[in-house]
Tab-separated table of C-alpha atoms in Angstrom:
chain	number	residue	atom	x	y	z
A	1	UNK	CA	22.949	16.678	-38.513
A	2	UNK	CA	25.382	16.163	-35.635
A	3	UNK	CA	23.510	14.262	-33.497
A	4	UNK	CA	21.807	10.704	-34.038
A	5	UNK	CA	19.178	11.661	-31.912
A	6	UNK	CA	15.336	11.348	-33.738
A	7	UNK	CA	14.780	14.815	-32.248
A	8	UNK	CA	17.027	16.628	-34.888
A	9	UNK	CA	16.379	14.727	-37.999
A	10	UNK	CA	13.202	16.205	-39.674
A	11	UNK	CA	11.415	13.958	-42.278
A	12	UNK	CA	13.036	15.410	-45.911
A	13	UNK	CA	16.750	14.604	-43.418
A	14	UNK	CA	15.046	10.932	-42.744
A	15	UNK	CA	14.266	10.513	-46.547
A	16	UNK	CA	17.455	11.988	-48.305
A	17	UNK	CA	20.099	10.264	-45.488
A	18	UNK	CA	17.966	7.004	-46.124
A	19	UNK	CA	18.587	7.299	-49.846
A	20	UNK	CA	21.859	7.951	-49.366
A	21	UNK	CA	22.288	4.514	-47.425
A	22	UNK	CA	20.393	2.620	-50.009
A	23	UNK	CA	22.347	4.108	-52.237
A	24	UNK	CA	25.649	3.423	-50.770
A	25	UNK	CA	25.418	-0.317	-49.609
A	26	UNK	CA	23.481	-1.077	-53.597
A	27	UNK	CA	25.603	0.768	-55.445
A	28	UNK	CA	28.862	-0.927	-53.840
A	29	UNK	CA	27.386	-4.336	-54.666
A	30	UNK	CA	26.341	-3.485	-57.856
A	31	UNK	CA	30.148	-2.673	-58.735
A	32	UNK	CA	31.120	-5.238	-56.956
A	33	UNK	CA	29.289	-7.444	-59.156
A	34	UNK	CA	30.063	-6.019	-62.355
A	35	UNK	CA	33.649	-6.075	-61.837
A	36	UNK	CA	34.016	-9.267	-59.863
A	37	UNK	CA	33.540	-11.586	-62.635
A	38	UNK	CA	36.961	-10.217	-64.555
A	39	UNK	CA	39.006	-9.726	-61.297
A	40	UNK	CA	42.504	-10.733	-62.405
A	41	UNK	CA	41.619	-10.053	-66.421
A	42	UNK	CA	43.804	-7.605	-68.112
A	43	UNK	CA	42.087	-5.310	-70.313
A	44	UNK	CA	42.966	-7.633	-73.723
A	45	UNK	CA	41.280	-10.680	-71.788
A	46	UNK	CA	38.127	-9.090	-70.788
A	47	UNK	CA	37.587	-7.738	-74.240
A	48	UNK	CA	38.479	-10.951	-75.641
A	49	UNK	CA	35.715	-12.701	-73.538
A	50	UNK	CA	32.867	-9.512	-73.532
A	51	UNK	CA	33.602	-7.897	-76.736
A	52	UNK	CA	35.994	-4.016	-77.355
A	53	UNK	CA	33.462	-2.683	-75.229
A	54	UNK	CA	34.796	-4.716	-72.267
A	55	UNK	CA	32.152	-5.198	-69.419
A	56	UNK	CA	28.909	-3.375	-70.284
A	57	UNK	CA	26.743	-5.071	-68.198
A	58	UNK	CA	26.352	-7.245	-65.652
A	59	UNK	CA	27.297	-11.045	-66.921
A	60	UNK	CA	27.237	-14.944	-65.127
A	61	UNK	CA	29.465	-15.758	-62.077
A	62	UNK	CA	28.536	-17.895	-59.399
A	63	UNK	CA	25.899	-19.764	-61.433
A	64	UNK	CA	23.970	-16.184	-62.219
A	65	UNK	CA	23.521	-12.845	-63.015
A	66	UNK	CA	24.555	-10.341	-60.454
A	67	UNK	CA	26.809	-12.407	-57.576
A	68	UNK	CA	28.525	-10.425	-54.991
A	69	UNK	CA	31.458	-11.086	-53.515
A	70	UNK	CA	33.261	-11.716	-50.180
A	71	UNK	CA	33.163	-7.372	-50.269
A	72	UNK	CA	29.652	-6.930	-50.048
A	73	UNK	CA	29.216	-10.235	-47.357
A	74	UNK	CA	31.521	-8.189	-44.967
A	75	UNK	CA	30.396	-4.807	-45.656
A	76	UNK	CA	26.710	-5.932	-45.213
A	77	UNK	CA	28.306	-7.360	-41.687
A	78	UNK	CA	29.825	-3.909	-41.437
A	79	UNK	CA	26.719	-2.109	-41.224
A	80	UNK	CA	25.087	-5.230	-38.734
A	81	UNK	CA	28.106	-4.419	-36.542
A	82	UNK	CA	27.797	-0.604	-36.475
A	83	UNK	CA	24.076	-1.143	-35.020
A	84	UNK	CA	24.509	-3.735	-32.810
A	85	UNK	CA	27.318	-1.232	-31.258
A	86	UNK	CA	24.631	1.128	-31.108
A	87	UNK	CA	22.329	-0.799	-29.532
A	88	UNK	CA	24.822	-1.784	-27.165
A	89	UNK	CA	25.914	1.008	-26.095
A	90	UNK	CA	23.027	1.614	-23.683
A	91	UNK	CA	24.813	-1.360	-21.714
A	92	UNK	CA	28.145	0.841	-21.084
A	93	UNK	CA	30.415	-1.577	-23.340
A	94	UNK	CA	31.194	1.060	-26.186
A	95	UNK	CA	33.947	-0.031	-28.143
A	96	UNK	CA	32.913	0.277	-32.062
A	97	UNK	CA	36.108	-1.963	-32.714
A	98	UNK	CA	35.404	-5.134	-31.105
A	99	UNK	CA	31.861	-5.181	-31.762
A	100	UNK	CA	33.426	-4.945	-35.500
A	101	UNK	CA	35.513	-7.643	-34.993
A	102	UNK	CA	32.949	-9.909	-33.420
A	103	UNK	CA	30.788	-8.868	-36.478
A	104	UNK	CA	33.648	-9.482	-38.592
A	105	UNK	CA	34.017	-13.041	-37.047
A	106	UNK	CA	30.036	-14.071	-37.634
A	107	UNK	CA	30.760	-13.127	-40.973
A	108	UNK	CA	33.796	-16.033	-41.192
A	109	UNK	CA	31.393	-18.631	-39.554
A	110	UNK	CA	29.264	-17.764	-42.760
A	111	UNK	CA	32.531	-19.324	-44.534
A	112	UNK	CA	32.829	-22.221	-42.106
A	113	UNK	CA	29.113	-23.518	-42.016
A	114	UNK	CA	27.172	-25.174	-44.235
A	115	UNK	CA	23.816	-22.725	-43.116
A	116	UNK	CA	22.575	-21.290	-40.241
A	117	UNK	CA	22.926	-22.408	-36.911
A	118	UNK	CA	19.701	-21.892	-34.965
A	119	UNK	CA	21.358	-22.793	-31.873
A	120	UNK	CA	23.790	-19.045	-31.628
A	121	UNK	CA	20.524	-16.930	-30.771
A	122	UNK	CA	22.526	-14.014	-30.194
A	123	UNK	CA	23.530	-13.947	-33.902
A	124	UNK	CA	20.783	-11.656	-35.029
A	125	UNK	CA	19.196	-12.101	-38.170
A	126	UNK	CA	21.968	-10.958	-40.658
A	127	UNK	CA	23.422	-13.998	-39.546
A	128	UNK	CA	20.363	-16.487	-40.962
A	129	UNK	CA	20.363	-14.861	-44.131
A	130	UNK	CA	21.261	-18.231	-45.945
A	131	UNK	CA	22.414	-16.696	-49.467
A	132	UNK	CA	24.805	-15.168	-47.133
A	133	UNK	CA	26.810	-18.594	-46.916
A	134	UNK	CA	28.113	-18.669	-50.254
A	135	UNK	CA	31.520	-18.948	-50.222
A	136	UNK	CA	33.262	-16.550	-52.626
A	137	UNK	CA	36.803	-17.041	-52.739
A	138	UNK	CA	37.969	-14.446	-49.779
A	139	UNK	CA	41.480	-14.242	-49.505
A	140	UNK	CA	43.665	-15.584	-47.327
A	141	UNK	CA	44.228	-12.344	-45.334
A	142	UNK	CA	40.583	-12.271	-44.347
A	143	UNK	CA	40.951	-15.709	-43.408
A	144	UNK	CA	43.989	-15.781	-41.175
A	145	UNK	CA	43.041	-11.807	-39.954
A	146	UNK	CA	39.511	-13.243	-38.446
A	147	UNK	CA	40.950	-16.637	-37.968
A	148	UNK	CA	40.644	-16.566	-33.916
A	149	UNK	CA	39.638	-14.919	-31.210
A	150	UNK	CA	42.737	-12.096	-31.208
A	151	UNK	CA	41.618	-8.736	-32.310
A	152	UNK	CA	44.032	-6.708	-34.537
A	153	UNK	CA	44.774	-3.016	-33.297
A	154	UNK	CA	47.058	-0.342	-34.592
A	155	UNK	CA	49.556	-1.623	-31.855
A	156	UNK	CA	49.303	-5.037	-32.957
A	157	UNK	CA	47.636	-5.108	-36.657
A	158	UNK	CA	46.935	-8.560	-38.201
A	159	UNK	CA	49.114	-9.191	-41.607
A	160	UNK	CA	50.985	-6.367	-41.272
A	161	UNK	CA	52.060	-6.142	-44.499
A	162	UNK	CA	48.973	-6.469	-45.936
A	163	UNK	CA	48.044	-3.435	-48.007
A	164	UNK	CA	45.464	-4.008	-50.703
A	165	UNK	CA	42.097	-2.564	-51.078
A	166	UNK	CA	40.180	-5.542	-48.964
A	167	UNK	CA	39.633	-3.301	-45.740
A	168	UNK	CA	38.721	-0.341	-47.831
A	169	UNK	CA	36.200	-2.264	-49.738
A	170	UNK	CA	34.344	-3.315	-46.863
A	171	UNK	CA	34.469	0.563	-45.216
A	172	UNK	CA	31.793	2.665	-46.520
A	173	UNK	CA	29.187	2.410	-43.810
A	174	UNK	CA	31.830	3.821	-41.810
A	175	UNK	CA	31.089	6.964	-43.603
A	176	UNK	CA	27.304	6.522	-43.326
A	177	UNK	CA	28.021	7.351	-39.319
A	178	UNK	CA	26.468	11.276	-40.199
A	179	UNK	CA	26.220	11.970	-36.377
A	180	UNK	CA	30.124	11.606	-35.794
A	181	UNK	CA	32.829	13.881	-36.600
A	182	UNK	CA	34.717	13.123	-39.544
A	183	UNK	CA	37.701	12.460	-38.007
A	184	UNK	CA	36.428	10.203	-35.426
A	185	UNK	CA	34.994	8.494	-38.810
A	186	UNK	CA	38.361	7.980	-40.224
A	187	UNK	CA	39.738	6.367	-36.765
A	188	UNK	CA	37.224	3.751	-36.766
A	189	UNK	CA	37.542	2.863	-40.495
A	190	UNK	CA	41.362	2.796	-39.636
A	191	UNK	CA	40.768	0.606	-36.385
A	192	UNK	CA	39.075	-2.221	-37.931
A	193	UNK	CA	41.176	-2.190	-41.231
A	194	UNK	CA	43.746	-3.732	-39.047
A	195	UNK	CA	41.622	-6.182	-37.993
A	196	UNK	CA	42.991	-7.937	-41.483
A	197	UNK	CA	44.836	-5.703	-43.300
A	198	UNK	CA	47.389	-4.159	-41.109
A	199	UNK	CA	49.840	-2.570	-43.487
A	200	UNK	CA	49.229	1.965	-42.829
A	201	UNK	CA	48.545	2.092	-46.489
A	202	UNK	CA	44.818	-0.062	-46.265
A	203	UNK	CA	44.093	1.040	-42.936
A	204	UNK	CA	44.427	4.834	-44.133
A	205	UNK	CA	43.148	4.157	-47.397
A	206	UNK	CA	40.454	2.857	-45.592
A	207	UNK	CA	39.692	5.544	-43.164
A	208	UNK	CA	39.949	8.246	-46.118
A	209	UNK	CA	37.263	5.909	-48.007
A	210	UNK	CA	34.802	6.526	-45.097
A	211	UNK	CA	35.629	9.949	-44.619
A	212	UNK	CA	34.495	10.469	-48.466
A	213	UNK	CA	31.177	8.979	-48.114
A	214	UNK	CA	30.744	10.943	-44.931
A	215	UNK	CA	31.108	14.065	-46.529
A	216	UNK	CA	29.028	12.611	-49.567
A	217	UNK	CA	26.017	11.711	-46.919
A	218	UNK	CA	26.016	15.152	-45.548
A	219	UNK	CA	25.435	15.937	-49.413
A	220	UNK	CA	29.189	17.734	-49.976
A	221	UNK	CA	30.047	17.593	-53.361
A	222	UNK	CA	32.665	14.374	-54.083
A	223	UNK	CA	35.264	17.132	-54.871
A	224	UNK	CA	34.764	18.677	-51.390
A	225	UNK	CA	34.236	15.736	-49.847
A	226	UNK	CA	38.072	14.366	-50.933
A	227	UNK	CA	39.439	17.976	-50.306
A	228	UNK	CA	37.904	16.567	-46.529
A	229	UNK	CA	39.607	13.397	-46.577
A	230	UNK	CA	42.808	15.229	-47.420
A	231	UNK	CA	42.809	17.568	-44.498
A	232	UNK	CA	42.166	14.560	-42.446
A	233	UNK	CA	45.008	12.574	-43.623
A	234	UNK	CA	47.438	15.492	-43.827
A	235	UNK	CA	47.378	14.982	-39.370
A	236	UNK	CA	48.400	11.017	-39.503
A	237	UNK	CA	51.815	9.519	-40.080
A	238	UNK	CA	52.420	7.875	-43.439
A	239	UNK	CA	49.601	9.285	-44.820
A	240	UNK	CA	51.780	10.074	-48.074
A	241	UNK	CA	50.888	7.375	-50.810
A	242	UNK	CA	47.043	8.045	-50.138
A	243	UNK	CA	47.204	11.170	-50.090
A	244	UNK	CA	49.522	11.668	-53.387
A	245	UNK	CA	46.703	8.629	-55.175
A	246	UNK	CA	43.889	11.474	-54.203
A	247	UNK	CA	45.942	14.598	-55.628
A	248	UNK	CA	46.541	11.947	-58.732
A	249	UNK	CA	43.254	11.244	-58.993
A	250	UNK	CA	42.027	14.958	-59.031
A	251	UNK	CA	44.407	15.697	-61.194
A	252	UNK	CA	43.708	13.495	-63.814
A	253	UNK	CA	40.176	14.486	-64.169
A	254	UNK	CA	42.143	17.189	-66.006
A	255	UNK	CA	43.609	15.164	-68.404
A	256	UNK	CA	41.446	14.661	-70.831
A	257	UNK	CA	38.217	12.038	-71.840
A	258	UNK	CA	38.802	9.071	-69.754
A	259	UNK	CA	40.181	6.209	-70.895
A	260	UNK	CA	41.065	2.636	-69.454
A	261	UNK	CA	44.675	3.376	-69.460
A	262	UNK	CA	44.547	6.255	-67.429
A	263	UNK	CA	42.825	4.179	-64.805
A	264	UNK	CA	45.314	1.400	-65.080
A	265	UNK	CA	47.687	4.417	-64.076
A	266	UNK	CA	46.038	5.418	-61.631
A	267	UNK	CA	45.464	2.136	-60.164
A	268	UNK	CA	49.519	1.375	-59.961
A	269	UNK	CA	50.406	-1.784	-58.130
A	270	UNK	CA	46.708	-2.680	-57.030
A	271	UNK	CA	47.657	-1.376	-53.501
A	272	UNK	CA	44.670	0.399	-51.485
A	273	UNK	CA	45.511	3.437	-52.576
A	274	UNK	CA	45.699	3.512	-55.780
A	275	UNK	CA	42.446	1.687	-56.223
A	276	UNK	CA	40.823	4.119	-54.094
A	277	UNK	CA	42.224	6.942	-55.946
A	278	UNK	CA	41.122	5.037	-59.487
A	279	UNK	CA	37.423	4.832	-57.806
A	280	UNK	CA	37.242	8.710	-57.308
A	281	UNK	CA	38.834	9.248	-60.932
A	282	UNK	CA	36.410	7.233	-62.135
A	283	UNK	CA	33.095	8.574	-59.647
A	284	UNK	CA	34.108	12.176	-61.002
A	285	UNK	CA	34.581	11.618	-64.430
A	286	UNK	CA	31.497	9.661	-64.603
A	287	UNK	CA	28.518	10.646	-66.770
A	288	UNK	CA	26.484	8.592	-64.847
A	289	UNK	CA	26.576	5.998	-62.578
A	290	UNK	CA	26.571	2.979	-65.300
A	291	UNK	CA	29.370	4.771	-67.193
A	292	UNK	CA	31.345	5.872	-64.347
A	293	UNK	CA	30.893	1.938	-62.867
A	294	UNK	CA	31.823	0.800	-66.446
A	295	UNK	CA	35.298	2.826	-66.295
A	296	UNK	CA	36.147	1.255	-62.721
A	297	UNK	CA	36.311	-2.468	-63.992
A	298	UNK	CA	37.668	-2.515	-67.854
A	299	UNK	CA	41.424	-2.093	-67.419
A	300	UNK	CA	44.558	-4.028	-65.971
A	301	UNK	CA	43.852	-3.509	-62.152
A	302	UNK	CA	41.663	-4.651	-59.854
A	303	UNK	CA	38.046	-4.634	-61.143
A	304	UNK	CA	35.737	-6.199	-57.917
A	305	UNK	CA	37.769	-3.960	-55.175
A	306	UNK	CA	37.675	-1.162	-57.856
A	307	UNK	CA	34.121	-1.141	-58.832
A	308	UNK	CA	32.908	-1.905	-55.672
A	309	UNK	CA	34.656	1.543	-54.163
A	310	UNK	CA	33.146	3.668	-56.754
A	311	UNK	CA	29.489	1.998	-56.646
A	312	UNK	CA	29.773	3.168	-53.060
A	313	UNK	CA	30.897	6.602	-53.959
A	314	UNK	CA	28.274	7.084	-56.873
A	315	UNK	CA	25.497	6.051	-54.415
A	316	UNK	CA	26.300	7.947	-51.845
A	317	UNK	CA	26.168	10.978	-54.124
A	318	UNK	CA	23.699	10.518	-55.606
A	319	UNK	CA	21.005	8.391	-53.346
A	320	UNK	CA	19.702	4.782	-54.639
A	321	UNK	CA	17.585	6.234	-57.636
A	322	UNK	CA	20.284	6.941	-59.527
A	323	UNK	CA	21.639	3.064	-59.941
A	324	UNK	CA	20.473	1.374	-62.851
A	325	UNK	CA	17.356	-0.586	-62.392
A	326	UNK	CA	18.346	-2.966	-64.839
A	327	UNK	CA	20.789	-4.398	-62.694
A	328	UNK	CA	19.422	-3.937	-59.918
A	329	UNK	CA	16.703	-6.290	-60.448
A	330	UNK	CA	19.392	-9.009	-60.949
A	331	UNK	CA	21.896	-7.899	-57.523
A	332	UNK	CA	21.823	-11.038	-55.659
A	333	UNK	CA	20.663	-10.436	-51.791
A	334	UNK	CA	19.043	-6.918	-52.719
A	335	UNK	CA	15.945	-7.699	-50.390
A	336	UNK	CA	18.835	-8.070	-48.027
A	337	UNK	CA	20.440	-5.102	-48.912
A	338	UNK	CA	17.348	-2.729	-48.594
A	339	UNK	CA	16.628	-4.364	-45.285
A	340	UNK	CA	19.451	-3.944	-43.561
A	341	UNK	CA	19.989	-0.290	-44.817
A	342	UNK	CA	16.777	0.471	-43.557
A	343	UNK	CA	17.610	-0.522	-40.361
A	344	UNK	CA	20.675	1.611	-40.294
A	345	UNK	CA	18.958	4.778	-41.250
A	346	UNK	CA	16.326	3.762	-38.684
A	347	UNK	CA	18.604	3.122	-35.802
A	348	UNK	CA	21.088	6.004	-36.780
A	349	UNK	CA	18.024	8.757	-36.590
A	350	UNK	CA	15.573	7.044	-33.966
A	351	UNK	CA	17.860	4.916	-32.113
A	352	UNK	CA	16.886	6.474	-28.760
A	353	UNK	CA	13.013	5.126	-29.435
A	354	UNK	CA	14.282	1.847	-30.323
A	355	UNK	CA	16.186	1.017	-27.163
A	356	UNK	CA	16.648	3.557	-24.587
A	357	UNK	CA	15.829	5.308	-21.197
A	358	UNK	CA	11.874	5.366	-22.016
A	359	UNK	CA	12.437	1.062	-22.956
A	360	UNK	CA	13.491	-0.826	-25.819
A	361	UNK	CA	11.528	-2.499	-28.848
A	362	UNK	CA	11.950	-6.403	-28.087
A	363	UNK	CA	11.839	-6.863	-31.838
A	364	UNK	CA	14.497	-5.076	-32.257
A	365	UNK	CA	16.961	-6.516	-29.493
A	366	UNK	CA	16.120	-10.145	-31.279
A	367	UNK	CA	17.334	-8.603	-34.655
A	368	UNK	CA	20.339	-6.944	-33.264
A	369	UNK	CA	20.925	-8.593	-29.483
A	370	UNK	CA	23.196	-6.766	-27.220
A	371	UNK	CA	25.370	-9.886	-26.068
């Protein structure tokens, strides 16, 4: 697959990348919400409250079963971003960043309205979604990162010394961008990071994140895919503490049955990279996906950055029949979900029918406008 061109893609490609999307986006928002309600809860507290089993399944937040966080809002606006610079690249403005960033910025006006306002038509739909407006307690770097109109770049990253796991949570459909090379991949995830989290440690956390699930969409093996993401790094300055939470990672899978201290070691200080390395421990030591998700969110660390990283890992891997149905059928916005991955596989291997030199689907221009 290294084109996005329809031509190239035959129908099993269509099916399995598609499932691999679906996969991806669900399974991040599944661990997302599984961990999310005991963010902040030491291992003690959360088997105080859920019994020595810790977290088992998914249980009430937000007034229900199955809430997302701020995580999935902006990696949903990820993926709306990532088309819309698709479809505008037929215009001659190609710059992947900014049309992040504006993405980015319609996903903060989610925070700042009370619904929908009919009067920005060049919003697109993602934007009307109105579950979407839930306010879930983002924090304060996403706030003040997105806060106006200035973009952060490497040369002039917002919060600086930001470096937790925020960027890389949002970064998987990065990864789902099968037509690129991988290290062009990693240079976008690392671009936007510093849209909020400026620090080298999230953005390359980040970028290695996305260069994972690439290598998982063009069905490597999560082994060979981080063994990718390693080579990558090895070329970037101050790739060091991502790279040494990776080798950490892969090493422990050596170590023994997993066990929640292990992956409070492995998650250290709650920095981006050790929560990203914690999410591959846990995505390789895995029996399945509900045990492997069940491993990312009982222990000290991190549990909605750190289950969300390894539902995105486990459904790229494995494709969106793997995740348990169960909870599933309780994910808040998963019509939303399947919709909008949909349209990514569509416009990633048909793009050129949807808007190009032969015309473009009006239908799809009002879903994903080009302003």
């Amino acid at each position: 697959m290294g084109a996005t061109s329809g031509a190239v893609w035959g129908r099993a490609e269509q099916q399995d990348f598609r499932s691999r999307v679906r996969g991806t986006l669900l399974g991040a928002a599944v661990g997302d919400a599984l961990g999310s309600p005991v963010d902040g809860l030491g291992l003690a507290a959360i088997r105080e409250a859920y019994g020595p089993e810790g977290v088992a399944d998914l249980v009430p937040a937000q007034g229900r079963r199955g809430a997302v966080s701020h995580r999935t809002q902006l990696t949903l606006f990820t993926v709306d971003g990532l088309i819309r610079a698709q479809v505008r690249r037929d215009t001659g403005a190609w710059h992947p960043p900014t049309d992040l960033h504006r993405a980015y910025r319609r996903w903060l006006a989610t925070q700042r309205d009370w619904g929908p306002d009919e009067r920005r038509k060049d919003d697109g739909w993602l934007a009307r979604e109105e579950w979407l407006y839930a306010r879930r307690e983002p924090p304060r770097a996403l706030l003040l990162g997105l806060g106006d109109e200035t973009m952060g770049t490497l040369q002039a990253p917002r919060n600086p010394a930001e470096d937790g796991p925020e960027a890389a949570a949002r970064s998987a459909p990065f990864g789902l961008l099968v037509g690129w090379e991988p290290q062009l991949v990693v240079q976008l995830a690392v671009e936007c990071a510093a849209h909020t989290h400026g620090h080298p440690v999230a953005g390359l956390a980040a970028g290695a994140y996305a260069a994972i699930v690439h290598g998982l969409a063009r069905s490597q093996s999560l082994d060979g895919a981080v063994q990718q993401a390693l080579a990558l790094l090895a070329a970037r300055p101050g790739h060091r503490p991502v790279s040494d939470a990776l080798q950490h990672a892969l090493g422990a899978v050596r170590q023994g049955l997993p066990t929640p201290a292990r992956v409070t070691e492995l998650l250290g200080d709650g920095t981006a990279a050790g929560v990203l390395g914690a999410a591959v421990y846990c995505a390789l030591v895995g029996e399945d996906v509900r045990h492997g998700l069940r491993l990312a969110v009982n222990h000290d660390g991190p549990s909605g950055p750190a289950g969300a990283l390894t539902g995105g890992l486990l459904g790229a891997l494995h494709g969106e029949t793997a995740l348990p149905p169960a909870w599933l059928a309780e994910l808040e916005g998963r019509p939303t979900l399947l919709e909008l991955a949909d349209d990514f596989a569509m416009e990633m291997t048909q793009g050129p029918a949807l808007h190009g030199p032969m015309g473009a689907s009006p239908g799809w221009l009002a879903r994903y406008p080009r302003a």
